[in-house]
Amino acid sequence: MTDAPGTNRRFNDEEVALIIKRAAELQQTEQIADEPASALTLAEVEQIAKEAGIDPALIRRAAQTLDRPGEANRPSPWAGAPTRLVFERVVDGEISPDEHENLIDIIRRTMGDNGIPSVFGRTLAWTSGAQGSRRQSHGRQVDVSVVSRGGVTTIRIEEELRNIAGALFGGLVGGGGGGSTGITIGIGMGVLNSPAMAAMLWLGVAGGFYLLARTLFGRTAEKREWQLRELIDRLEEEVARAVARKTPQIGASTPRSVEPGGETAVTG
C-alpha cells in the first residue's frame, strides 16, 4: 500500500485542483454507497448549481453526457485512437435557410476546403471536396449537416479515419515488417544460427513499425478531432445568433444549447 505524502510536501495549483476533485468524487461515492436514498434529482442539482453561480443549462448538458459515458473519445484497441469521429450539438430554435450561406462560409474557412454544399429545404449538407469517392484511400471524408426541425437545430459532423489507419498500418507494418523478413531471418539463421532468434528479431522489427504507426495515427486523429471540435463550436455559436436574430424577445437570453449523447468518437 502506498504511503500518504509527507505533510511537508508542497503541491502546485494543478495538483491541488486534482486532489480536491478526487476527494469530492470519493466523498460522493461513499455517500451514495452508504445512503442510496440521498441521491439528488436533476432539479435539485440545478438548484444547488444556481446557488453556486453555475448556469443550470450547463448542468443539464453535463447530465445528458452521462447517458452514454463510454462512447466519448473511445479509441480503437488496435489503432490507439478513434477511427471515426462524430460530433453533435442541438440548439433550441430553428434557423432560416437564408443563414446557410454564413454557415457554409464558416465551414470552408475552418476546414480550408470549399467542399460540396447542398441545401434541401431547412437542411444544409456539406461534404469535403477531397473525397471524390467514399471508397478512395486518399483525401478526407468529412460530412457536416445542419437540420432545423421540431423547434430545434441539430448540427452534426462526422469524419471517417479508417482510410488513414489502413494506409499507415498497412504501409508501415505490412511493408516495413514484411520487407524486413528476409534480413531478420538471414541474421537469425545465418549469423546467429538460431530460428528462435530469427523470429524474435522479426517480431521486434514488426513491433517497432506497429508502434510507429500507432503514434503517427494518434497524432493525426488528435489534430483532426480538435479541428472538428473547433468547427462545431463555431457553428453552434452562429446558429444561436441566427435563432436570436429570427426571434428577438425583450429580455431574452441567448438560446441555450444541449448535447444529447454528447460528442462521440466511435470506433469501427
mmCIF file of C-alpha atoms in Angstrom, residues 25-208:
data_model
loop_
_atom_site.group_PDB
_atom_site.id
_atom_site.type_symbol
_atom_site.label_atom_id
_atom_site.label_comp_id
_atom_site.label_asym_id
_atom_site.label_seq_id
_atom_site.Cartn_x
_atom_site.Cartn_y
_atom_site.Cartn_z
ATOM 1 C CA GLU A 25 -15.510 12.161 -6.017
ATOM 2 C CA LEU A 26 -14.566 9.832 -3.148
ATOM 3 C CA GLN A 27 -16.938 11.614 -0.779
ATOM 4 C CA GLN A 28 -19.781 11.396 -3.261
ATOM 5 C CA THR A 29 -19.114 7.692 -3.899
ATOM 6 C CA GLU A 30 -19.071 6.885 -0.191
ATOM 7 C CA GLN A 31 -22.268 8.851 0.466
ATOM 8 C CA ILE A 32 -24.134 7.093 -2.326
ATOM 9 C CA ALA A 33 -22.909 3.687 -1.138
ATOM 10 C CA ASP A 34 -23.896 4.362 2.495
ATOM 11 C CA GLU A 35 -27.110 6.303 1.811
ATOM 12 C CA PRO A 36 -28.601 5.392 -1.587
ATOM 13 C CA ALA A 37 -31.722 7.401 -0.801
ATOM 14 C CA SER A 38 -29.646 10.610 -0.581
ATOM 15 C CA ALA A 39 -29.149 10.782 -4.370
ATOM 16 C CA LEU A 40 -30.356 14.081 -5.833
ATOM 17 C CA THR A 41 -32.750 14.722 -8.684
ATOM 18 C CA LEU A 42 -31.708 16.857 -11.656
ATOM 19 C CA ALA A 43 -33.863 19.732 -10.380
ATOM 20 C CA GLU A 44 -32.103 19.596 -7.000
ATOM 21 C CA VAL A 45 -28.686 19.572 -8.670
ATOM 22 C CA GLU A 46 -29.707 22.567 -10.803
ATOM 23 C CA GLN A 47 -30.835 24.454 -7.689
ATOM 24 C CA ILE A 48 -27.510 23.790 -5.958
ATOM 25 C CA ALA A 49 -25.637 24.889 -9.071
ATOM 26 C CA LYS A 50 -27.729 28.059 -9.322
ATOM 27 C CA GLU A 51 -26.883 28.964 -5.722
ATOM 28 C CA ALA A 52 -23.210 28.383 -6.542
ATOM 29 C CA GLY A 53 -23.424 30.732 -9.537
ATOM 30 C CA ILE A 54 -23.427 27.985 -12.206
ATOM 31 C CA ASP A 55 -25.848 28.180 -15.127
ATOM 32 C CA PRO A 56 -28.445 25.370 -14.722
ATOM 33 C CA ALA A 57 -28.379 24.884 -18.518
ATOM 34 C CA LEU A 58 -24.768 23.717 -18.193
ATOM 35 C CA ILE A 59 -25.847 21.211 -15.545
ATOM 36 C CA ARG A 60 -28.462 19.788 -17.931
ATOM 37 C CA ARG A 61 -25.841 19.492 -20.691
ATOM 38 C CA ALA A 62 -23.431 17.718 -18.356
ATOM 39 C CA ALA A 63 -26.169 15.347 -17.143
ATOM 40 C CA GLN A 64 -27.041 14.374 -20.703
ATOM 41 C CA THR A 65 -23.475 13.214 -21.355
ATOM 42 C CA LEU A 66 -23.910 10.579 -18.615
ATOM 43 C CA ASP A 67 -26.360 8.672 -20.794
ATOM 44 C CA ARG A 68 -23.528 7.228 -22.877
ATOM 45 C CA PRO A 69 -20.339 7.780 -20.843
ATOM 46 C CA GLY A 70 -18.319 5.075 -22.581
ATOM 47 C CA GLU A 71 -18.584 6.475 -26.094
ATOM 48 C CA ALA A 72 -16.770 9.787 -25.646
ATOM 49 C CA ASN A 73 -13.404 9.713 -27.412
ATOM 50 C CA ARG A 74 -13.230 5.934 -27.282
ATOM 51 C CA PRO A 75 -10.046 4.771 -29.065
ATOM 52 C CA SER A 76 -9.749 1.673 -31.183
ATOM 53 C CA PRO A 77 -7.872 -1.051 -29.267
ATOM 54 C CA TRP A 78 -5.552 -1.810 -32.174
ATOM 55 C CA ALA A 79 -5.148 1.684 -33.627
ATOM 56 C CA GLY A 80 -4.818 3.550 -30.341
ATOM 57 C CA ALA A 81 -7.182 6.352 -31.449
ATOM 58 C CA PRO A 82 -10.765 6.716 -32.733
ATOM 59 C CA THR A 83 -11.227 5.516 -36.306
ATOM 60 C CA ARG A 84 -14.436 7.537 -36.675
ATOM 61 C CA LEU A 85 -15.202 10.970 -35.234
ATOM 62 C CA VAL A 86 -18.772 12.091 -34.568
ATOM 63 C CA PHE A 87 -19.788 15.404 -33.001
ATOM 64 C CA GLU A 88 -23.359 16.546 -32.443
ATOM 65 C CA ARG A 89 -24.948 19.637 -30.904
ATOM 66 C CA VAL A 90 -28.605 20.619 -30.599
ATOM 67 C CA VAL A 91 -29.583 24.292 -30.299
ATOM 68 C CA ASP A 92 -33.059 25.396 -29.213
ATOM 69 C CA GLY A 93 -34.854 27.172 -32.059
ATOM 70 C CA GLU A 94 -34.898 26.909 -35.848
ATOM 71 C CA ILE A 95 -32.941 28.985 -38.345
ATOM 72 C CA SER A 96 -33.941 30.364 -41.730
ATOM 73 C CA PRO A 97 -32.411 28.891 -44.922
ATOM 74 C CA ASP A 98 -31.034 32.397 -45.510
ATOM 75 C CA GLU A 99 -28.494 31.686 -42.744
ATOM 76 C CA HIS A 100 -26.992 28.701 -44.577
ATOM 77 C CA GLU A 101 -24.581 30.888 -46.532
ATOM 78 C CA ASN A 102 -22.950 32.103 -43.308
ATOM 79 C CA LEU A 103 -22.633 28.534 -42.050
ATOM 80 C CA ILE A 104 -21.051 27.364 -45.310
ATOM 81 C CA ASP A 105 -18.525 30.190 -45.063
ATOM 82 C CA ILE A 106 -17.593 29.143 -41.512
ATOM 83 C CA ILE A 107 -17.144 25.520 -42.598
ATOM 84 C CA ARG A 108 -14.971 26.463 -45.566
ATOM 85 C CA ARG A 109 -12.734 28.794 -43.565
ATOM 86 C CA THR A 110 -12.283 26.337 -40.711
ATOM 87 C CA MET A 111 -11.655 23.310 -42.910
ATOM 88 C CA GLY A 112 -9.643 25.120 -45.599
ATOM 89 C CA ASP A 113 -11.760 23.349 -48.206
ATOM 90 C CA ASN A 114 -14.550 24.704 -50.422
ATOM 91 C CA GLY A 115 -16.246 21.313 -50.269
ATOM 92 C CA ILE A 116 -19.582 20.465 -51.847
ATOM 93 C CA PRO A 117 -22.542 22.191 -50.134
ATOM 94 C CA SER A 118 -26.173 21.292 -50.793
ATOM 95 C CA VAL A 119 -29.447 22.614 -49.399
ATOM 96 C CA PHE A 120 -32.759 20.737 -49.125
ATOM 97 C CA GLY A 121 -35.392 22.940 -47.526
ATOM 98 C CA ARG A 122 -34.212 23.593 -43.983
ATOM 99 C CA THR A 123 -31.365 21.066 -44.212
ATOM 100 C CA LEU A 124 -27.811 22.082 -45.054
ATOM 101 C CA ALA A 125 -25.308 19.390 -46.008
ATOM 102 C CA TRP A 126 -21.601 19.880 -46.708
ATOM 103 C CA THR A 127 -19.145 17.237 -47.889
ATOM 104 C CA SER A 128 -15.377 17.638 -48.102
ATOM 105 C CA GLY A 129 -14.341 18.196 -51.704
ATOM 106 C CA ALA A 130 -11.314 15.892 -51.483
ATOM 107 C CA GLN A 131 -13.480 12.809 -51.060
ATOM 108 C CA GLY A 132 -14.357 12.265 -54.707
ATOM 109 C CA SER A 133 -15.385 8.706 -53.967
ATOM 110 C CA ARG A 134 -16.095 7.447 -50.450
ATOM 111 C CA ARG A 135 -14.057 4.350 -51.246
ATOM 112 C CA GLN A 136 -10.902 6.175 -52.222
ATOM 113 C CA SER A 137 -7.919 5.694 -49.933
ATOM 114 C CA HIS A 138 -6.873 9.358 -50.047
ATOM 115 C CA GLY A 139 -8.484 12.642 -49.055
ATOM 116 C CA ARG A 140 -10.565 13.496 -46.009
ATOM 117 C CA GLN A 141 -14.062 12.109 -45.552
ATOM 118 C CA VAL A 142 -15.895 14.838 -43.640
ATOM 119 C CA ASP A 143 -19.674 15.327 -43.633
ATOM 120 C CA VAL A 144 -21.444 18.259 -41.972
ATOM 121 C CA SER A 145 -25.203 18.641 -41.620
ATOM 122 C CA VAL A 146 -27.365 21.358 -40.076
ATOM 123 C CA VAL A 147 -31.041 20.423 -39.757
ATOM 124 C CA SER A 148 -33.817 22.690 -38.404
ATOM 125 C CA ARG A 149 -36.883 20.703 -37.424
ATOM 126 C CA GLY A 150 -39.267 20.387 -34.493
ATOM 127 C CA GLY A 151 -38.203 23.621 -32.820
ATOM 128 C CA VAL A 152 -34.503 22.733 -32.637
ATOM 129 C CA THR A 153 -31.477 22.884 -34.930
ATOM 130 C CA THR A 154 -29.195 19.846 -34.954
ATOM 131 C CA ILE A 155 -25.556 20.209 -36.013
ATOM 132 C CA ARG A 156 -23.679 17.011 -36.810
ATOM 133 C CA ILE A 157 -20.117 16.470 -38.029
ATOM 134 C CA GLU A 158 -18.608 13.115 -38.978
ATOM 135 C CA GLU A 159 -15.201 12.106 -40.272
ATOM 136 C CA GLU A 160 -14.083 8.629 -41.267
ATOM 137 C CA LEU A 161 -10.466 7.808 -40.337
ATOM 138 C CA ARG A 162 -10.317 4.149 -41.353
ATOM 139 C CA ASN A 163 -8.677 5.064 -44.643
ATOM 140 C CA ILE A 164 -5.783 6.772 -42.824
ATOM 141 C CA ALA A 165 -5.439 3.895 -40.361
ATOM 142 C CA GLY A 166 -5.357 1.366 -43.190
ATOM 143 C CA ALA A 167 -2.718 3.327 -45.098
ATOM 144 C CA LEU A 168 -0.448 3.808 -42.079
ATOM 145 C CA PHE A 169 -0.700 0.340 -40.568
ATOM 146 C CA GLY A 170 -0.721 -1.410 -43.937
ATOM 147 C CA GLY A 171 2.206 0.580 -45.244
ATOM 148 C CA LEU A 172 4.403 0.536 -42.147
ATOM 149 C CA VAL A 173 3.566 -2.810 -40.546
ATOM 150 C CA GLY A 174 2.871 -4.705 -43.749
ATOM 151 C CA GLY A 175 5.514 -3.050 -45.888
ATOM 152 C CA GLY A 176 8.183 -2.452 -43.277
ATOM 153 C CA GLY A 177 7.647 -5.623 -41.289
ATOM 154 C CA GLY A 178 7.204 -7.796 -44.363
ATOM 155 C CA GLY A 179 10.111 -6.202 -46.175
ATOM 156 C CA SER A 180 12.446 -6.878 -43.271
ATOM 157 C CA THR A 181 11.591 -10.580 -43.093
ATOM 158 C CA GLY A 182 14.483 -11.659 -45.319
ATOM 159 C CA ILE A 183 17.005 -9.562 -43.401
ATOM 160 C CA THR A 184 15.919 -10.717 -39.950
ATOM 161 C CA ILE A 185 15.783 -14.385 -40.992
ATOM 162 C CA GLY A 186 19.174 -14.051 -42.636
ATOM 163 C CA ILE A 187 20.720 -12.605 -39.487
ATOM 164 C CA GLY A 188 18.992 -15.055 -37.161
ATOM 165 C CA MET A 189 19.752 -18.159 -39.194
ATOM 166 C CA GLY A 190 22.979 -17.233 -40.941
ATOM 167 C CA VAL A 191 24.758 -15.226 -38.267
ATOM 168 C CA LEU A 192 23.222 -16.434 -35.017
ATOM 169 C CA ASN A 193 22.242 -19.880 -36.302
ATOM 170 C CA SER A 194 19.042 -19.774 -34.280
ATOM 171 C CA PRO A 195 15.468 -19.975 -35.624
ATOM 172 C CA ALA A 196 14.198 -18.578 -32.305
ATOM 173 C CA MET A 197 16.422 -15.511 -32.579
ATOM 174 C CA ALA A 198 15.312 -15.022 -36.178
ATOM 175 C CA ALA A 199 11.676 -14.999 -35.046
ATOM 176 C CA MET A 200 12.434 -12.638 -32.169
ATOM 177 C CA LEU A 201 14.268 -10.244 -34.483
ATOM 178 C CA TRP A 202 11.358 -10.173 -36.916
ATOM 179 C CA LEU A 203 8.832 -9.619 -34.117
ATOM 180 C CA GLY A 204 10.957 -6.800 -32.751
ATOM 181 C CA VAL A 205 11.161 -5.053 -36.121
ATOM 182 C CA ALA A 206 7.455 -5.546 -36.896
ATOM 183 C CA GLY A 207 6.547 -4.372 -33.397
ATOM 184 C CA GLY A 208 8.616 -1.233 -33.900
#
